[in-house]
mmCIF file of C-alpha atoms in Angstrom:
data_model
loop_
_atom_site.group_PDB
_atom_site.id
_atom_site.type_symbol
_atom_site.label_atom_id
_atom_site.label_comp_id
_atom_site.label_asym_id
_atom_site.label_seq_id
_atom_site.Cartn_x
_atom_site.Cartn_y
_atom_site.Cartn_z
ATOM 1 C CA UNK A 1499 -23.444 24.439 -39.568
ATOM 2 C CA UNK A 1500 -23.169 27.912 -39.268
ATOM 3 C CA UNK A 1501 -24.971 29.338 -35.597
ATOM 4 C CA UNK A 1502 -25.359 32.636 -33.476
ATOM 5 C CA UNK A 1503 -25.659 32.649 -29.707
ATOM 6 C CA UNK A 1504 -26.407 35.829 -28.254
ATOM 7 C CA UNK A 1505 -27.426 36.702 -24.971
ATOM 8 C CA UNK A 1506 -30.786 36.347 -23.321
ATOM 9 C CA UNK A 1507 -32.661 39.575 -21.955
ATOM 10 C CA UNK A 1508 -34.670 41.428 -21.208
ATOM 11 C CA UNK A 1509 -32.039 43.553 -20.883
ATOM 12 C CA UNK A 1510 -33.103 46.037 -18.364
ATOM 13 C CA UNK A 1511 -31.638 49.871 -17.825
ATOM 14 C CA UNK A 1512 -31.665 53.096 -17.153
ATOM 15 C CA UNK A 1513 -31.496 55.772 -19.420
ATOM 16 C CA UNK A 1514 -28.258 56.502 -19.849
ATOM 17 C CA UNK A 1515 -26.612 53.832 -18.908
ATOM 18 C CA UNK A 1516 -24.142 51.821 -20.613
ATOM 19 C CA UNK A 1517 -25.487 49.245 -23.029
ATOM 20 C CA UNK A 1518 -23.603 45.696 -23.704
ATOM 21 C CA UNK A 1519 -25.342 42.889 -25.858
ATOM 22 C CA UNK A 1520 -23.056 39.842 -26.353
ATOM 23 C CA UNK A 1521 -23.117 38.045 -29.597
ATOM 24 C CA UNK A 1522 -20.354 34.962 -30.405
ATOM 25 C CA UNK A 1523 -20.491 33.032 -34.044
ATOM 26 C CA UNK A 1524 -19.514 29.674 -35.601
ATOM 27 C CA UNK A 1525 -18.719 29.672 -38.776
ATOM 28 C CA UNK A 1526 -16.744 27.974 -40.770
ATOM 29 C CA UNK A 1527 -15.770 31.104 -43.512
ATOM 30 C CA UNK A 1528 -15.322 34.534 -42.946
ATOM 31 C CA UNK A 1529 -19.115 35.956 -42.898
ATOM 32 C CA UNK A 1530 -20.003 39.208 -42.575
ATOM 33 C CA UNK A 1531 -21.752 40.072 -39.366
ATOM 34 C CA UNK A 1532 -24.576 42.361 -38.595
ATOM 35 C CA UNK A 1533 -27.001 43.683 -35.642
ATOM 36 C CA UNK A 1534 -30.929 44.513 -36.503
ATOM 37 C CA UNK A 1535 -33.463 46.310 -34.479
ATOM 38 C CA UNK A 1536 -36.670 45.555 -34.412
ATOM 39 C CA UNK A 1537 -39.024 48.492 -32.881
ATOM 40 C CA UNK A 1538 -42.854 47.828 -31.408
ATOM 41 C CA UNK A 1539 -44.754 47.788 -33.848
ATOM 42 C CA UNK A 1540 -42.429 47.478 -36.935
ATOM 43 C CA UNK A 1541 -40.442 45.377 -39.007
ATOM 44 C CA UNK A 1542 -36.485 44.468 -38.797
ATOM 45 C CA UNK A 1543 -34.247 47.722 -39.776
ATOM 46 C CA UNK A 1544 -30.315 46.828 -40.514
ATOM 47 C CA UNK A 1545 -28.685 48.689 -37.710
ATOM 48 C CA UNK A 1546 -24.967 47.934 -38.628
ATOM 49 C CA UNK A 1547 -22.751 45.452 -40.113
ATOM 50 C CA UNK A 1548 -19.391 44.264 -40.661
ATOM 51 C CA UNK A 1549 -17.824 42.734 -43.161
ATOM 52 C CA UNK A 1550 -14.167 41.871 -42.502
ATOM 53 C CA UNK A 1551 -12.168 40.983 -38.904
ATOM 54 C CA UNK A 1552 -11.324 44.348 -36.779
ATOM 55 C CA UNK A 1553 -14.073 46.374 -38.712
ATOM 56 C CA UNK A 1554 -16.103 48.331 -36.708
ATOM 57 C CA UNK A 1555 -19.574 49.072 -37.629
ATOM 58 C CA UNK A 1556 -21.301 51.729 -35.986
ATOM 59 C CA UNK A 1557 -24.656 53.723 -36.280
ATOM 60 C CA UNK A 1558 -27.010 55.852 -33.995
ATOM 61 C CA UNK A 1559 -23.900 55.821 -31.357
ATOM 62 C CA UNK A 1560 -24.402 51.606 -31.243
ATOM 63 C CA UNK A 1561 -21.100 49.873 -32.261
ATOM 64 C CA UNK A 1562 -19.645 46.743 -32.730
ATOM 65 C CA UNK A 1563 -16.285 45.293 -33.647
ATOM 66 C CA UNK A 1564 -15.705 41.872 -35.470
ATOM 67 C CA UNK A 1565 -13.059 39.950 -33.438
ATOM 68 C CA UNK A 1566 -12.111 37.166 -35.214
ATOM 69 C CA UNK A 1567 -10.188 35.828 -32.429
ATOM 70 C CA UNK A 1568 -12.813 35.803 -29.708
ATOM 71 C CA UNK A 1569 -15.775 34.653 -32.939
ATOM 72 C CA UNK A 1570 -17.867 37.634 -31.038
ATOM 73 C CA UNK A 1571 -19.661 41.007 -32.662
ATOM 74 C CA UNK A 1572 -20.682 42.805 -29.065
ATOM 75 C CA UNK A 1573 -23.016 45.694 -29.754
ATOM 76 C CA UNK A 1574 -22.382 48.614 -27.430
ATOM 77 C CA UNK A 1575 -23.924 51.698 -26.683
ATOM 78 C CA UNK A 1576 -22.348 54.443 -24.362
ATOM 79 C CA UNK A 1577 -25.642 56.326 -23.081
ATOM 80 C CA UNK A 1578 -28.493 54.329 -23.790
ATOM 81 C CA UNK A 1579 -32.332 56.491 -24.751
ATOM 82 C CA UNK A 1580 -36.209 55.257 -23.706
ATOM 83 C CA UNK A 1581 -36.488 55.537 -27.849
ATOM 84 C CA UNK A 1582 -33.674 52.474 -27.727
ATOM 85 C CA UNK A 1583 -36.172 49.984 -26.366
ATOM 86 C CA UNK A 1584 -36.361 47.219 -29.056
ATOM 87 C CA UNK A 1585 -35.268 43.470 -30.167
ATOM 88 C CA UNK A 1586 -31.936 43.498 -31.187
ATOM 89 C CA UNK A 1587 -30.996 40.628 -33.377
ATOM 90 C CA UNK A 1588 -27.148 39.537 -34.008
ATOM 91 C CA UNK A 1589 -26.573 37.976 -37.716
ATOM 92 C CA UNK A 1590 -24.262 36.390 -39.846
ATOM 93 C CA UNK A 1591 -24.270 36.210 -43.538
ATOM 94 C CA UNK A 1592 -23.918 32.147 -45.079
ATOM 95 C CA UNK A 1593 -23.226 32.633 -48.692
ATOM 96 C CA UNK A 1594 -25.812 34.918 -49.623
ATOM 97 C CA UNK A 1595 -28.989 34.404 -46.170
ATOM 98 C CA UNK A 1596 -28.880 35.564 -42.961
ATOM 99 C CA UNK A 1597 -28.488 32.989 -39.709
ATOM 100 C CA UNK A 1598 -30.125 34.582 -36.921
ATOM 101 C CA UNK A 1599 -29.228 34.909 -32.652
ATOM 102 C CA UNK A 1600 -32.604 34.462 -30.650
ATOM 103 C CA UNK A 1601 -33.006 38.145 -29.924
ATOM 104 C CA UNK A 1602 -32.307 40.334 -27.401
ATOM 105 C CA UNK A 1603 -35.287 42.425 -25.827
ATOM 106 C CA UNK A 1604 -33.534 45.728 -24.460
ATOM 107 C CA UNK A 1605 -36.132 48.008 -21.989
ATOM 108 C CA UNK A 1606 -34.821 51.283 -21.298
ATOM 109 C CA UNK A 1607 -37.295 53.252 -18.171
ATOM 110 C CA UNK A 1608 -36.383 56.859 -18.011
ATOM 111 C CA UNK B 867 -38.452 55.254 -52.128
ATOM 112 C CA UNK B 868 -41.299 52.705 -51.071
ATOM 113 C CA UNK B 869 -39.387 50.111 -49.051
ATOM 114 C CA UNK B 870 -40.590 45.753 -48.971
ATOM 115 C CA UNK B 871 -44.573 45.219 -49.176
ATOM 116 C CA UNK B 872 -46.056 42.600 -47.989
ATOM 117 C CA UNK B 873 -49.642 41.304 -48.068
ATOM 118 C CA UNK B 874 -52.021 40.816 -46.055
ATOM 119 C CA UNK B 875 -50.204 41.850 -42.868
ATOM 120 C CA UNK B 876 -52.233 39.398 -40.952
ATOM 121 C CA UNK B 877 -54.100 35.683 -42.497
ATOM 122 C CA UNK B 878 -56.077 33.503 -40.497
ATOM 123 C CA UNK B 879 -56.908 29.992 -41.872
ATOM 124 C CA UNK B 880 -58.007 27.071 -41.336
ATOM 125 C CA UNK B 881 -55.718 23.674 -40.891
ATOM 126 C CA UNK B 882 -55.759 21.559 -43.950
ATOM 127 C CA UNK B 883 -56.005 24.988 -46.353
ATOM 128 C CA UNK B 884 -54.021 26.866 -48.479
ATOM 129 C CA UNK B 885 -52.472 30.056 -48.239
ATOM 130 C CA UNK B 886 -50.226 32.590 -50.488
ATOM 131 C CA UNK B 887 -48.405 35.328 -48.778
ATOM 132 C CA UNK B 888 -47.127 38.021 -51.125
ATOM 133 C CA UNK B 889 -44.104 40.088 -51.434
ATOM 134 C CA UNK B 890 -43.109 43.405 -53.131
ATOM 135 C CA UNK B 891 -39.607 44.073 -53.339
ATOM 136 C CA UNK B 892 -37.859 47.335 -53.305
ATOM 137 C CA UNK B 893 -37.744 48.453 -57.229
ATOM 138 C CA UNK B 894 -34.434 47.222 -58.896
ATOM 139 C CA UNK B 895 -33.464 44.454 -56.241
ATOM 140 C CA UNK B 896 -32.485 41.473 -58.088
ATOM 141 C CA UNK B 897 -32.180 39.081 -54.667
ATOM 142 C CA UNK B 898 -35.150 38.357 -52.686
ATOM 143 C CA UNK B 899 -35.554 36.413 -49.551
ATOM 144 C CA UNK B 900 -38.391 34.323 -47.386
ATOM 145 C CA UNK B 901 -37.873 33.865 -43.311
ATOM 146 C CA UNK B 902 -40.309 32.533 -40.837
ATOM 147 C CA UNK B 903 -39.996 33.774 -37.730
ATOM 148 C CA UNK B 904 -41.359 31.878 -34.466
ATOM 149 C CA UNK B 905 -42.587 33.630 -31.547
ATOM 150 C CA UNK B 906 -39.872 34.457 -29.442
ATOM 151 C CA UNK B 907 -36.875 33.221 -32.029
ATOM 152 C CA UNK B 908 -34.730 34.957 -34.943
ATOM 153 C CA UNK B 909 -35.918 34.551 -38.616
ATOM 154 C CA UNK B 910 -35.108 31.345 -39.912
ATOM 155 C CA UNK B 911 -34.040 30.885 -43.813
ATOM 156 C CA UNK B 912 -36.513 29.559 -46.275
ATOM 157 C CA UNK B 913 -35.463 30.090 -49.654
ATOM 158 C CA UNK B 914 -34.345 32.871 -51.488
ATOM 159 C CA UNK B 915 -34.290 33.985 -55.544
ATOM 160 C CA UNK B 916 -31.700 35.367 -57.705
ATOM 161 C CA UNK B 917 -34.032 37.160 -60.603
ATOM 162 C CA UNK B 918 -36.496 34.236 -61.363
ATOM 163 C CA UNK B 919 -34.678 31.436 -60.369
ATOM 164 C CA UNK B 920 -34.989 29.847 -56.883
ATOM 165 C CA UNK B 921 -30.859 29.985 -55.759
ATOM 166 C CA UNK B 922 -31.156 28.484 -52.738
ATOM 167 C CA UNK B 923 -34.700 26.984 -51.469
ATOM 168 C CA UNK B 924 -32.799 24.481 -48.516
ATOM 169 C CA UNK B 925 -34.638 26.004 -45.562
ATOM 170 C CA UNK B 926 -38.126 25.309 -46.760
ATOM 171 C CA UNK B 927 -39.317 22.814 -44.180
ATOM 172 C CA UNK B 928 -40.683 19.986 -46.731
ATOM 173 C CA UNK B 929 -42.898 19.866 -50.108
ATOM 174 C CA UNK B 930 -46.072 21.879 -48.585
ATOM 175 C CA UNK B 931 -43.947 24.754 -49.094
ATOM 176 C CA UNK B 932 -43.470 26.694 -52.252
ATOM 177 C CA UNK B 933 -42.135 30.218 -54.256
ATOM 178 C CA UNK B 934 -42.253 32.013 -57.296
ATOM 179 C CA UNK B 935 -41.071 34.728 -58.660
ATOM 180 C CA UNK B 936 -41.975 34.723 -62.259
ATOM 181 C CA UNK B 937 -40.960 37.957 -63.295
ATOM 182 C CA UNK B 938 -37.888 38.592 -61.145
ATOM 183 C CA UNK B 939 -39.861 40.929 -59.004
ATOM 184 C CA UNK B 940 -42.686 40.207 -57.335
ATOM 185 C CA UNK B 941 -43.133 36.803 -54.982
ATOM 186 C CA UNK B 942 -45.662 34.543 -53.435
ATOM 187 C CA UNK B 943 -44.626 31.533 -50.835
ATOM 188 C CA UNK B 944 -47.552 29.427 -51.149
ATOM 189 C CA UNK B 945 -48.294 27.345 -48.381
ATOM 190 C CA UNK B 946 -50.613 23.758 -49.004
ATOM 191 C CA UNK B 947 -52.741 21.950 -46.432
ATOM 192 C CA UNK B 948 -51.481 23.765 -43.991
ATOM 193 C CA UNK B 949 -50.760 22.938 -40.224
ATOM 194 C CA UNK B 950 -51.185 24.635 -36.706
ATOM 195 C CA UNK B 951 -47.761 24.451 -36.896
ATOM 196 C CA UNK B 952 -47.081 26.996 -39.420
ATOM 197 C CA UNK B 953 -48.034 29.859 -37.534
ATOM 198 C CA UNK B 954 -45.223 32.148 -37.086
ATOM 199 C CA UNK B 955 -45.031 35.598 -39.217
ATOM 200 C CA UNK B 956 -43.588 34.972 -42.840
ATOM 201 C CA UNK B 957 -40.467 37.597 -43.854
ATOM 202 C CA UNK B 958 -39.207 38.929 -46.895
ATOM 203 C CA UNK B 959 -36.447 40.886 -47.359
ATOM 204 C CA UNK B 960 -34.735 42.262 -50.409
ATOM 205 C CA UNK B 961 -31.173 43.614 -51.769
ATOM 206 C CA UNK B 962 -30.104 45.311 -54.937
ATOM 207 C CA UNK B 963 -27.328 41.955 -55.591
ATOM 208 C CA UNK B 964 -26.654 38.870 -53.715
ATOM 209 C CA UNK B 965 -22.938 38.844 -53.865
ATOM 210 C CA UNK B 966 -20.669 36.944 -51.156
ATOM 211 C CA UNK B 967 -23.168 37.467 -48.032
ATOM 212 C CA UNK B 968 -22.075 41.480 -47.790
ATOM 213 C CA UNK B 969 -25.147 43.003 -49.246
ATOM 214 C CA UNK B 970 -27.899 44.986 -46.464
ATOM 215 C CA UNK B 971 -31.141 42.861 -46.699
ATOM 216 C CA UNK B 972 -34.261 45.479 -46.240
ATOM 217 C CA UNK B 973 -37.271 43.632 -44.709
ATOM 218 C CA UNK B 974 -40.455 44.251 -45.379
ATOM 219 C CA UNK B 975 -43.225 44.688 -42.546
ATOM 220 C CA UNK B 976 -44.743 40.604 -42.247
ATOM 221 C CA UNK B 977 -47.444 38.504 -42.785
ATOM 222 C CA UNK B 978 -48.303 37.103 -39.562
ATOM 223 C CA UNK B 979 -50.402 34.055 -40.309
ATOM 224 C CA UNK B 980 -52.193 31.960 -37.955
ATOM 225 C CA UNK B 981 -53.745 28.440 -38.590
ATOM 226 C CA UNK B 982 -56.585 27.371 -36.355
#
């Protein structure tokens, strides 16, 4: 069946620094992928998506590109913020739910 | 506008009871959805609902597990005789269509529910 694999953190920086979060996919259609944050303290917020190979979602300066050919949705961020410390969570759409990565705990120290 | 509700944000039971976790979806969402997530893993599928009708219910994990949605817009997963096992915090999410896996699901906040 469809799966996720992202990688496993903490993923530890400095503020400012640059910000890579590997996610690869099996699937066996063409899904649409997406990345969600999950802040202390609160509930899972859509942070971008894609829904076609070489889109580019982007949001909040994080991006990500679908490459078809590699199966992979990396999220990157340029300059990463304290306020960026979270669970990021790689998806893909099956038909109509979300499969889920394991999460990826970022900590950002100023 | 209000986003998902759920309630209670937190249940503690007993093994061997039963439980129903409730969810408000965002006003005019037609799709709604059930995860469980485990401590330390991604949301897992559960079963989600196309107006009233259960579309897809092939991640609930056996016959102790059950939804409604009787009016299309508010649900309840009930949970029977429940195990230690089902502790994990119990997801909905929401989205205005379900249409070829492109629609934005908003998730509510959790119920976190813990059987002693």
């Amino acid at each position: 069946g469809d799966s996720v694999t992202q990688m496993e953190g903490p993923v530890t920086l400095s503020e400012e620094a640059f910000l890579t979060i590997n996610c690869t996919y099996t699937a066996t259609g063409y899904p649409s992928l997406f990345w969600y944050v999950q802040y202390p303290g609160e509930g899972l917020q859509l942070l971008l998506k894609a829904t076609k190979a070489d889109d580019k979602g982007s949001n909040k300066g994080f991006e990500a590109t679908y490459r078809k050919e590699t199966t992979s949705f990396h999220l990157e961020k340029g300059s990463v913020q304290v306020s960026d410390s979270a669970v990021y969570f790689c998806a893909l759409s099956d038909q109509d739910k979300l499969i889920f990565g394991t999460g990826t705990r970022l900590q950002v120290f100023p | 506008g209000a986003g998902v509700s759920q309630t209670p944000s937190n249940k503690v039971t007993e093994k061997g009871k039963y439980v129903e976790l409730r969810c408000d979806p965002i006003s005019g969402h037609t799709a709604l959805y059930w995860y469980r997530q485990s401590l330390g893993q991604g949301p897992e599928f559960l079963i989600y609902f196309q107006g009233t009708g259960a579309a897809d219910d092939s991640g609930l994990p056996n016959d102790r597990f059950f939804a409604v949605r009787p009016e299309g817009s508010v649900s309840t997963l009930k949970i029977q005789r429940t195990e230690r096992g089902d502790s994990a915090v119990y997801l909905c999410a929401s989205s205005l269509i379900a249409g070829e896996g492109q629609e934005t699901q908003y998730f509510g906040p959790g119920t976190r529910l813990l059987v002693l």
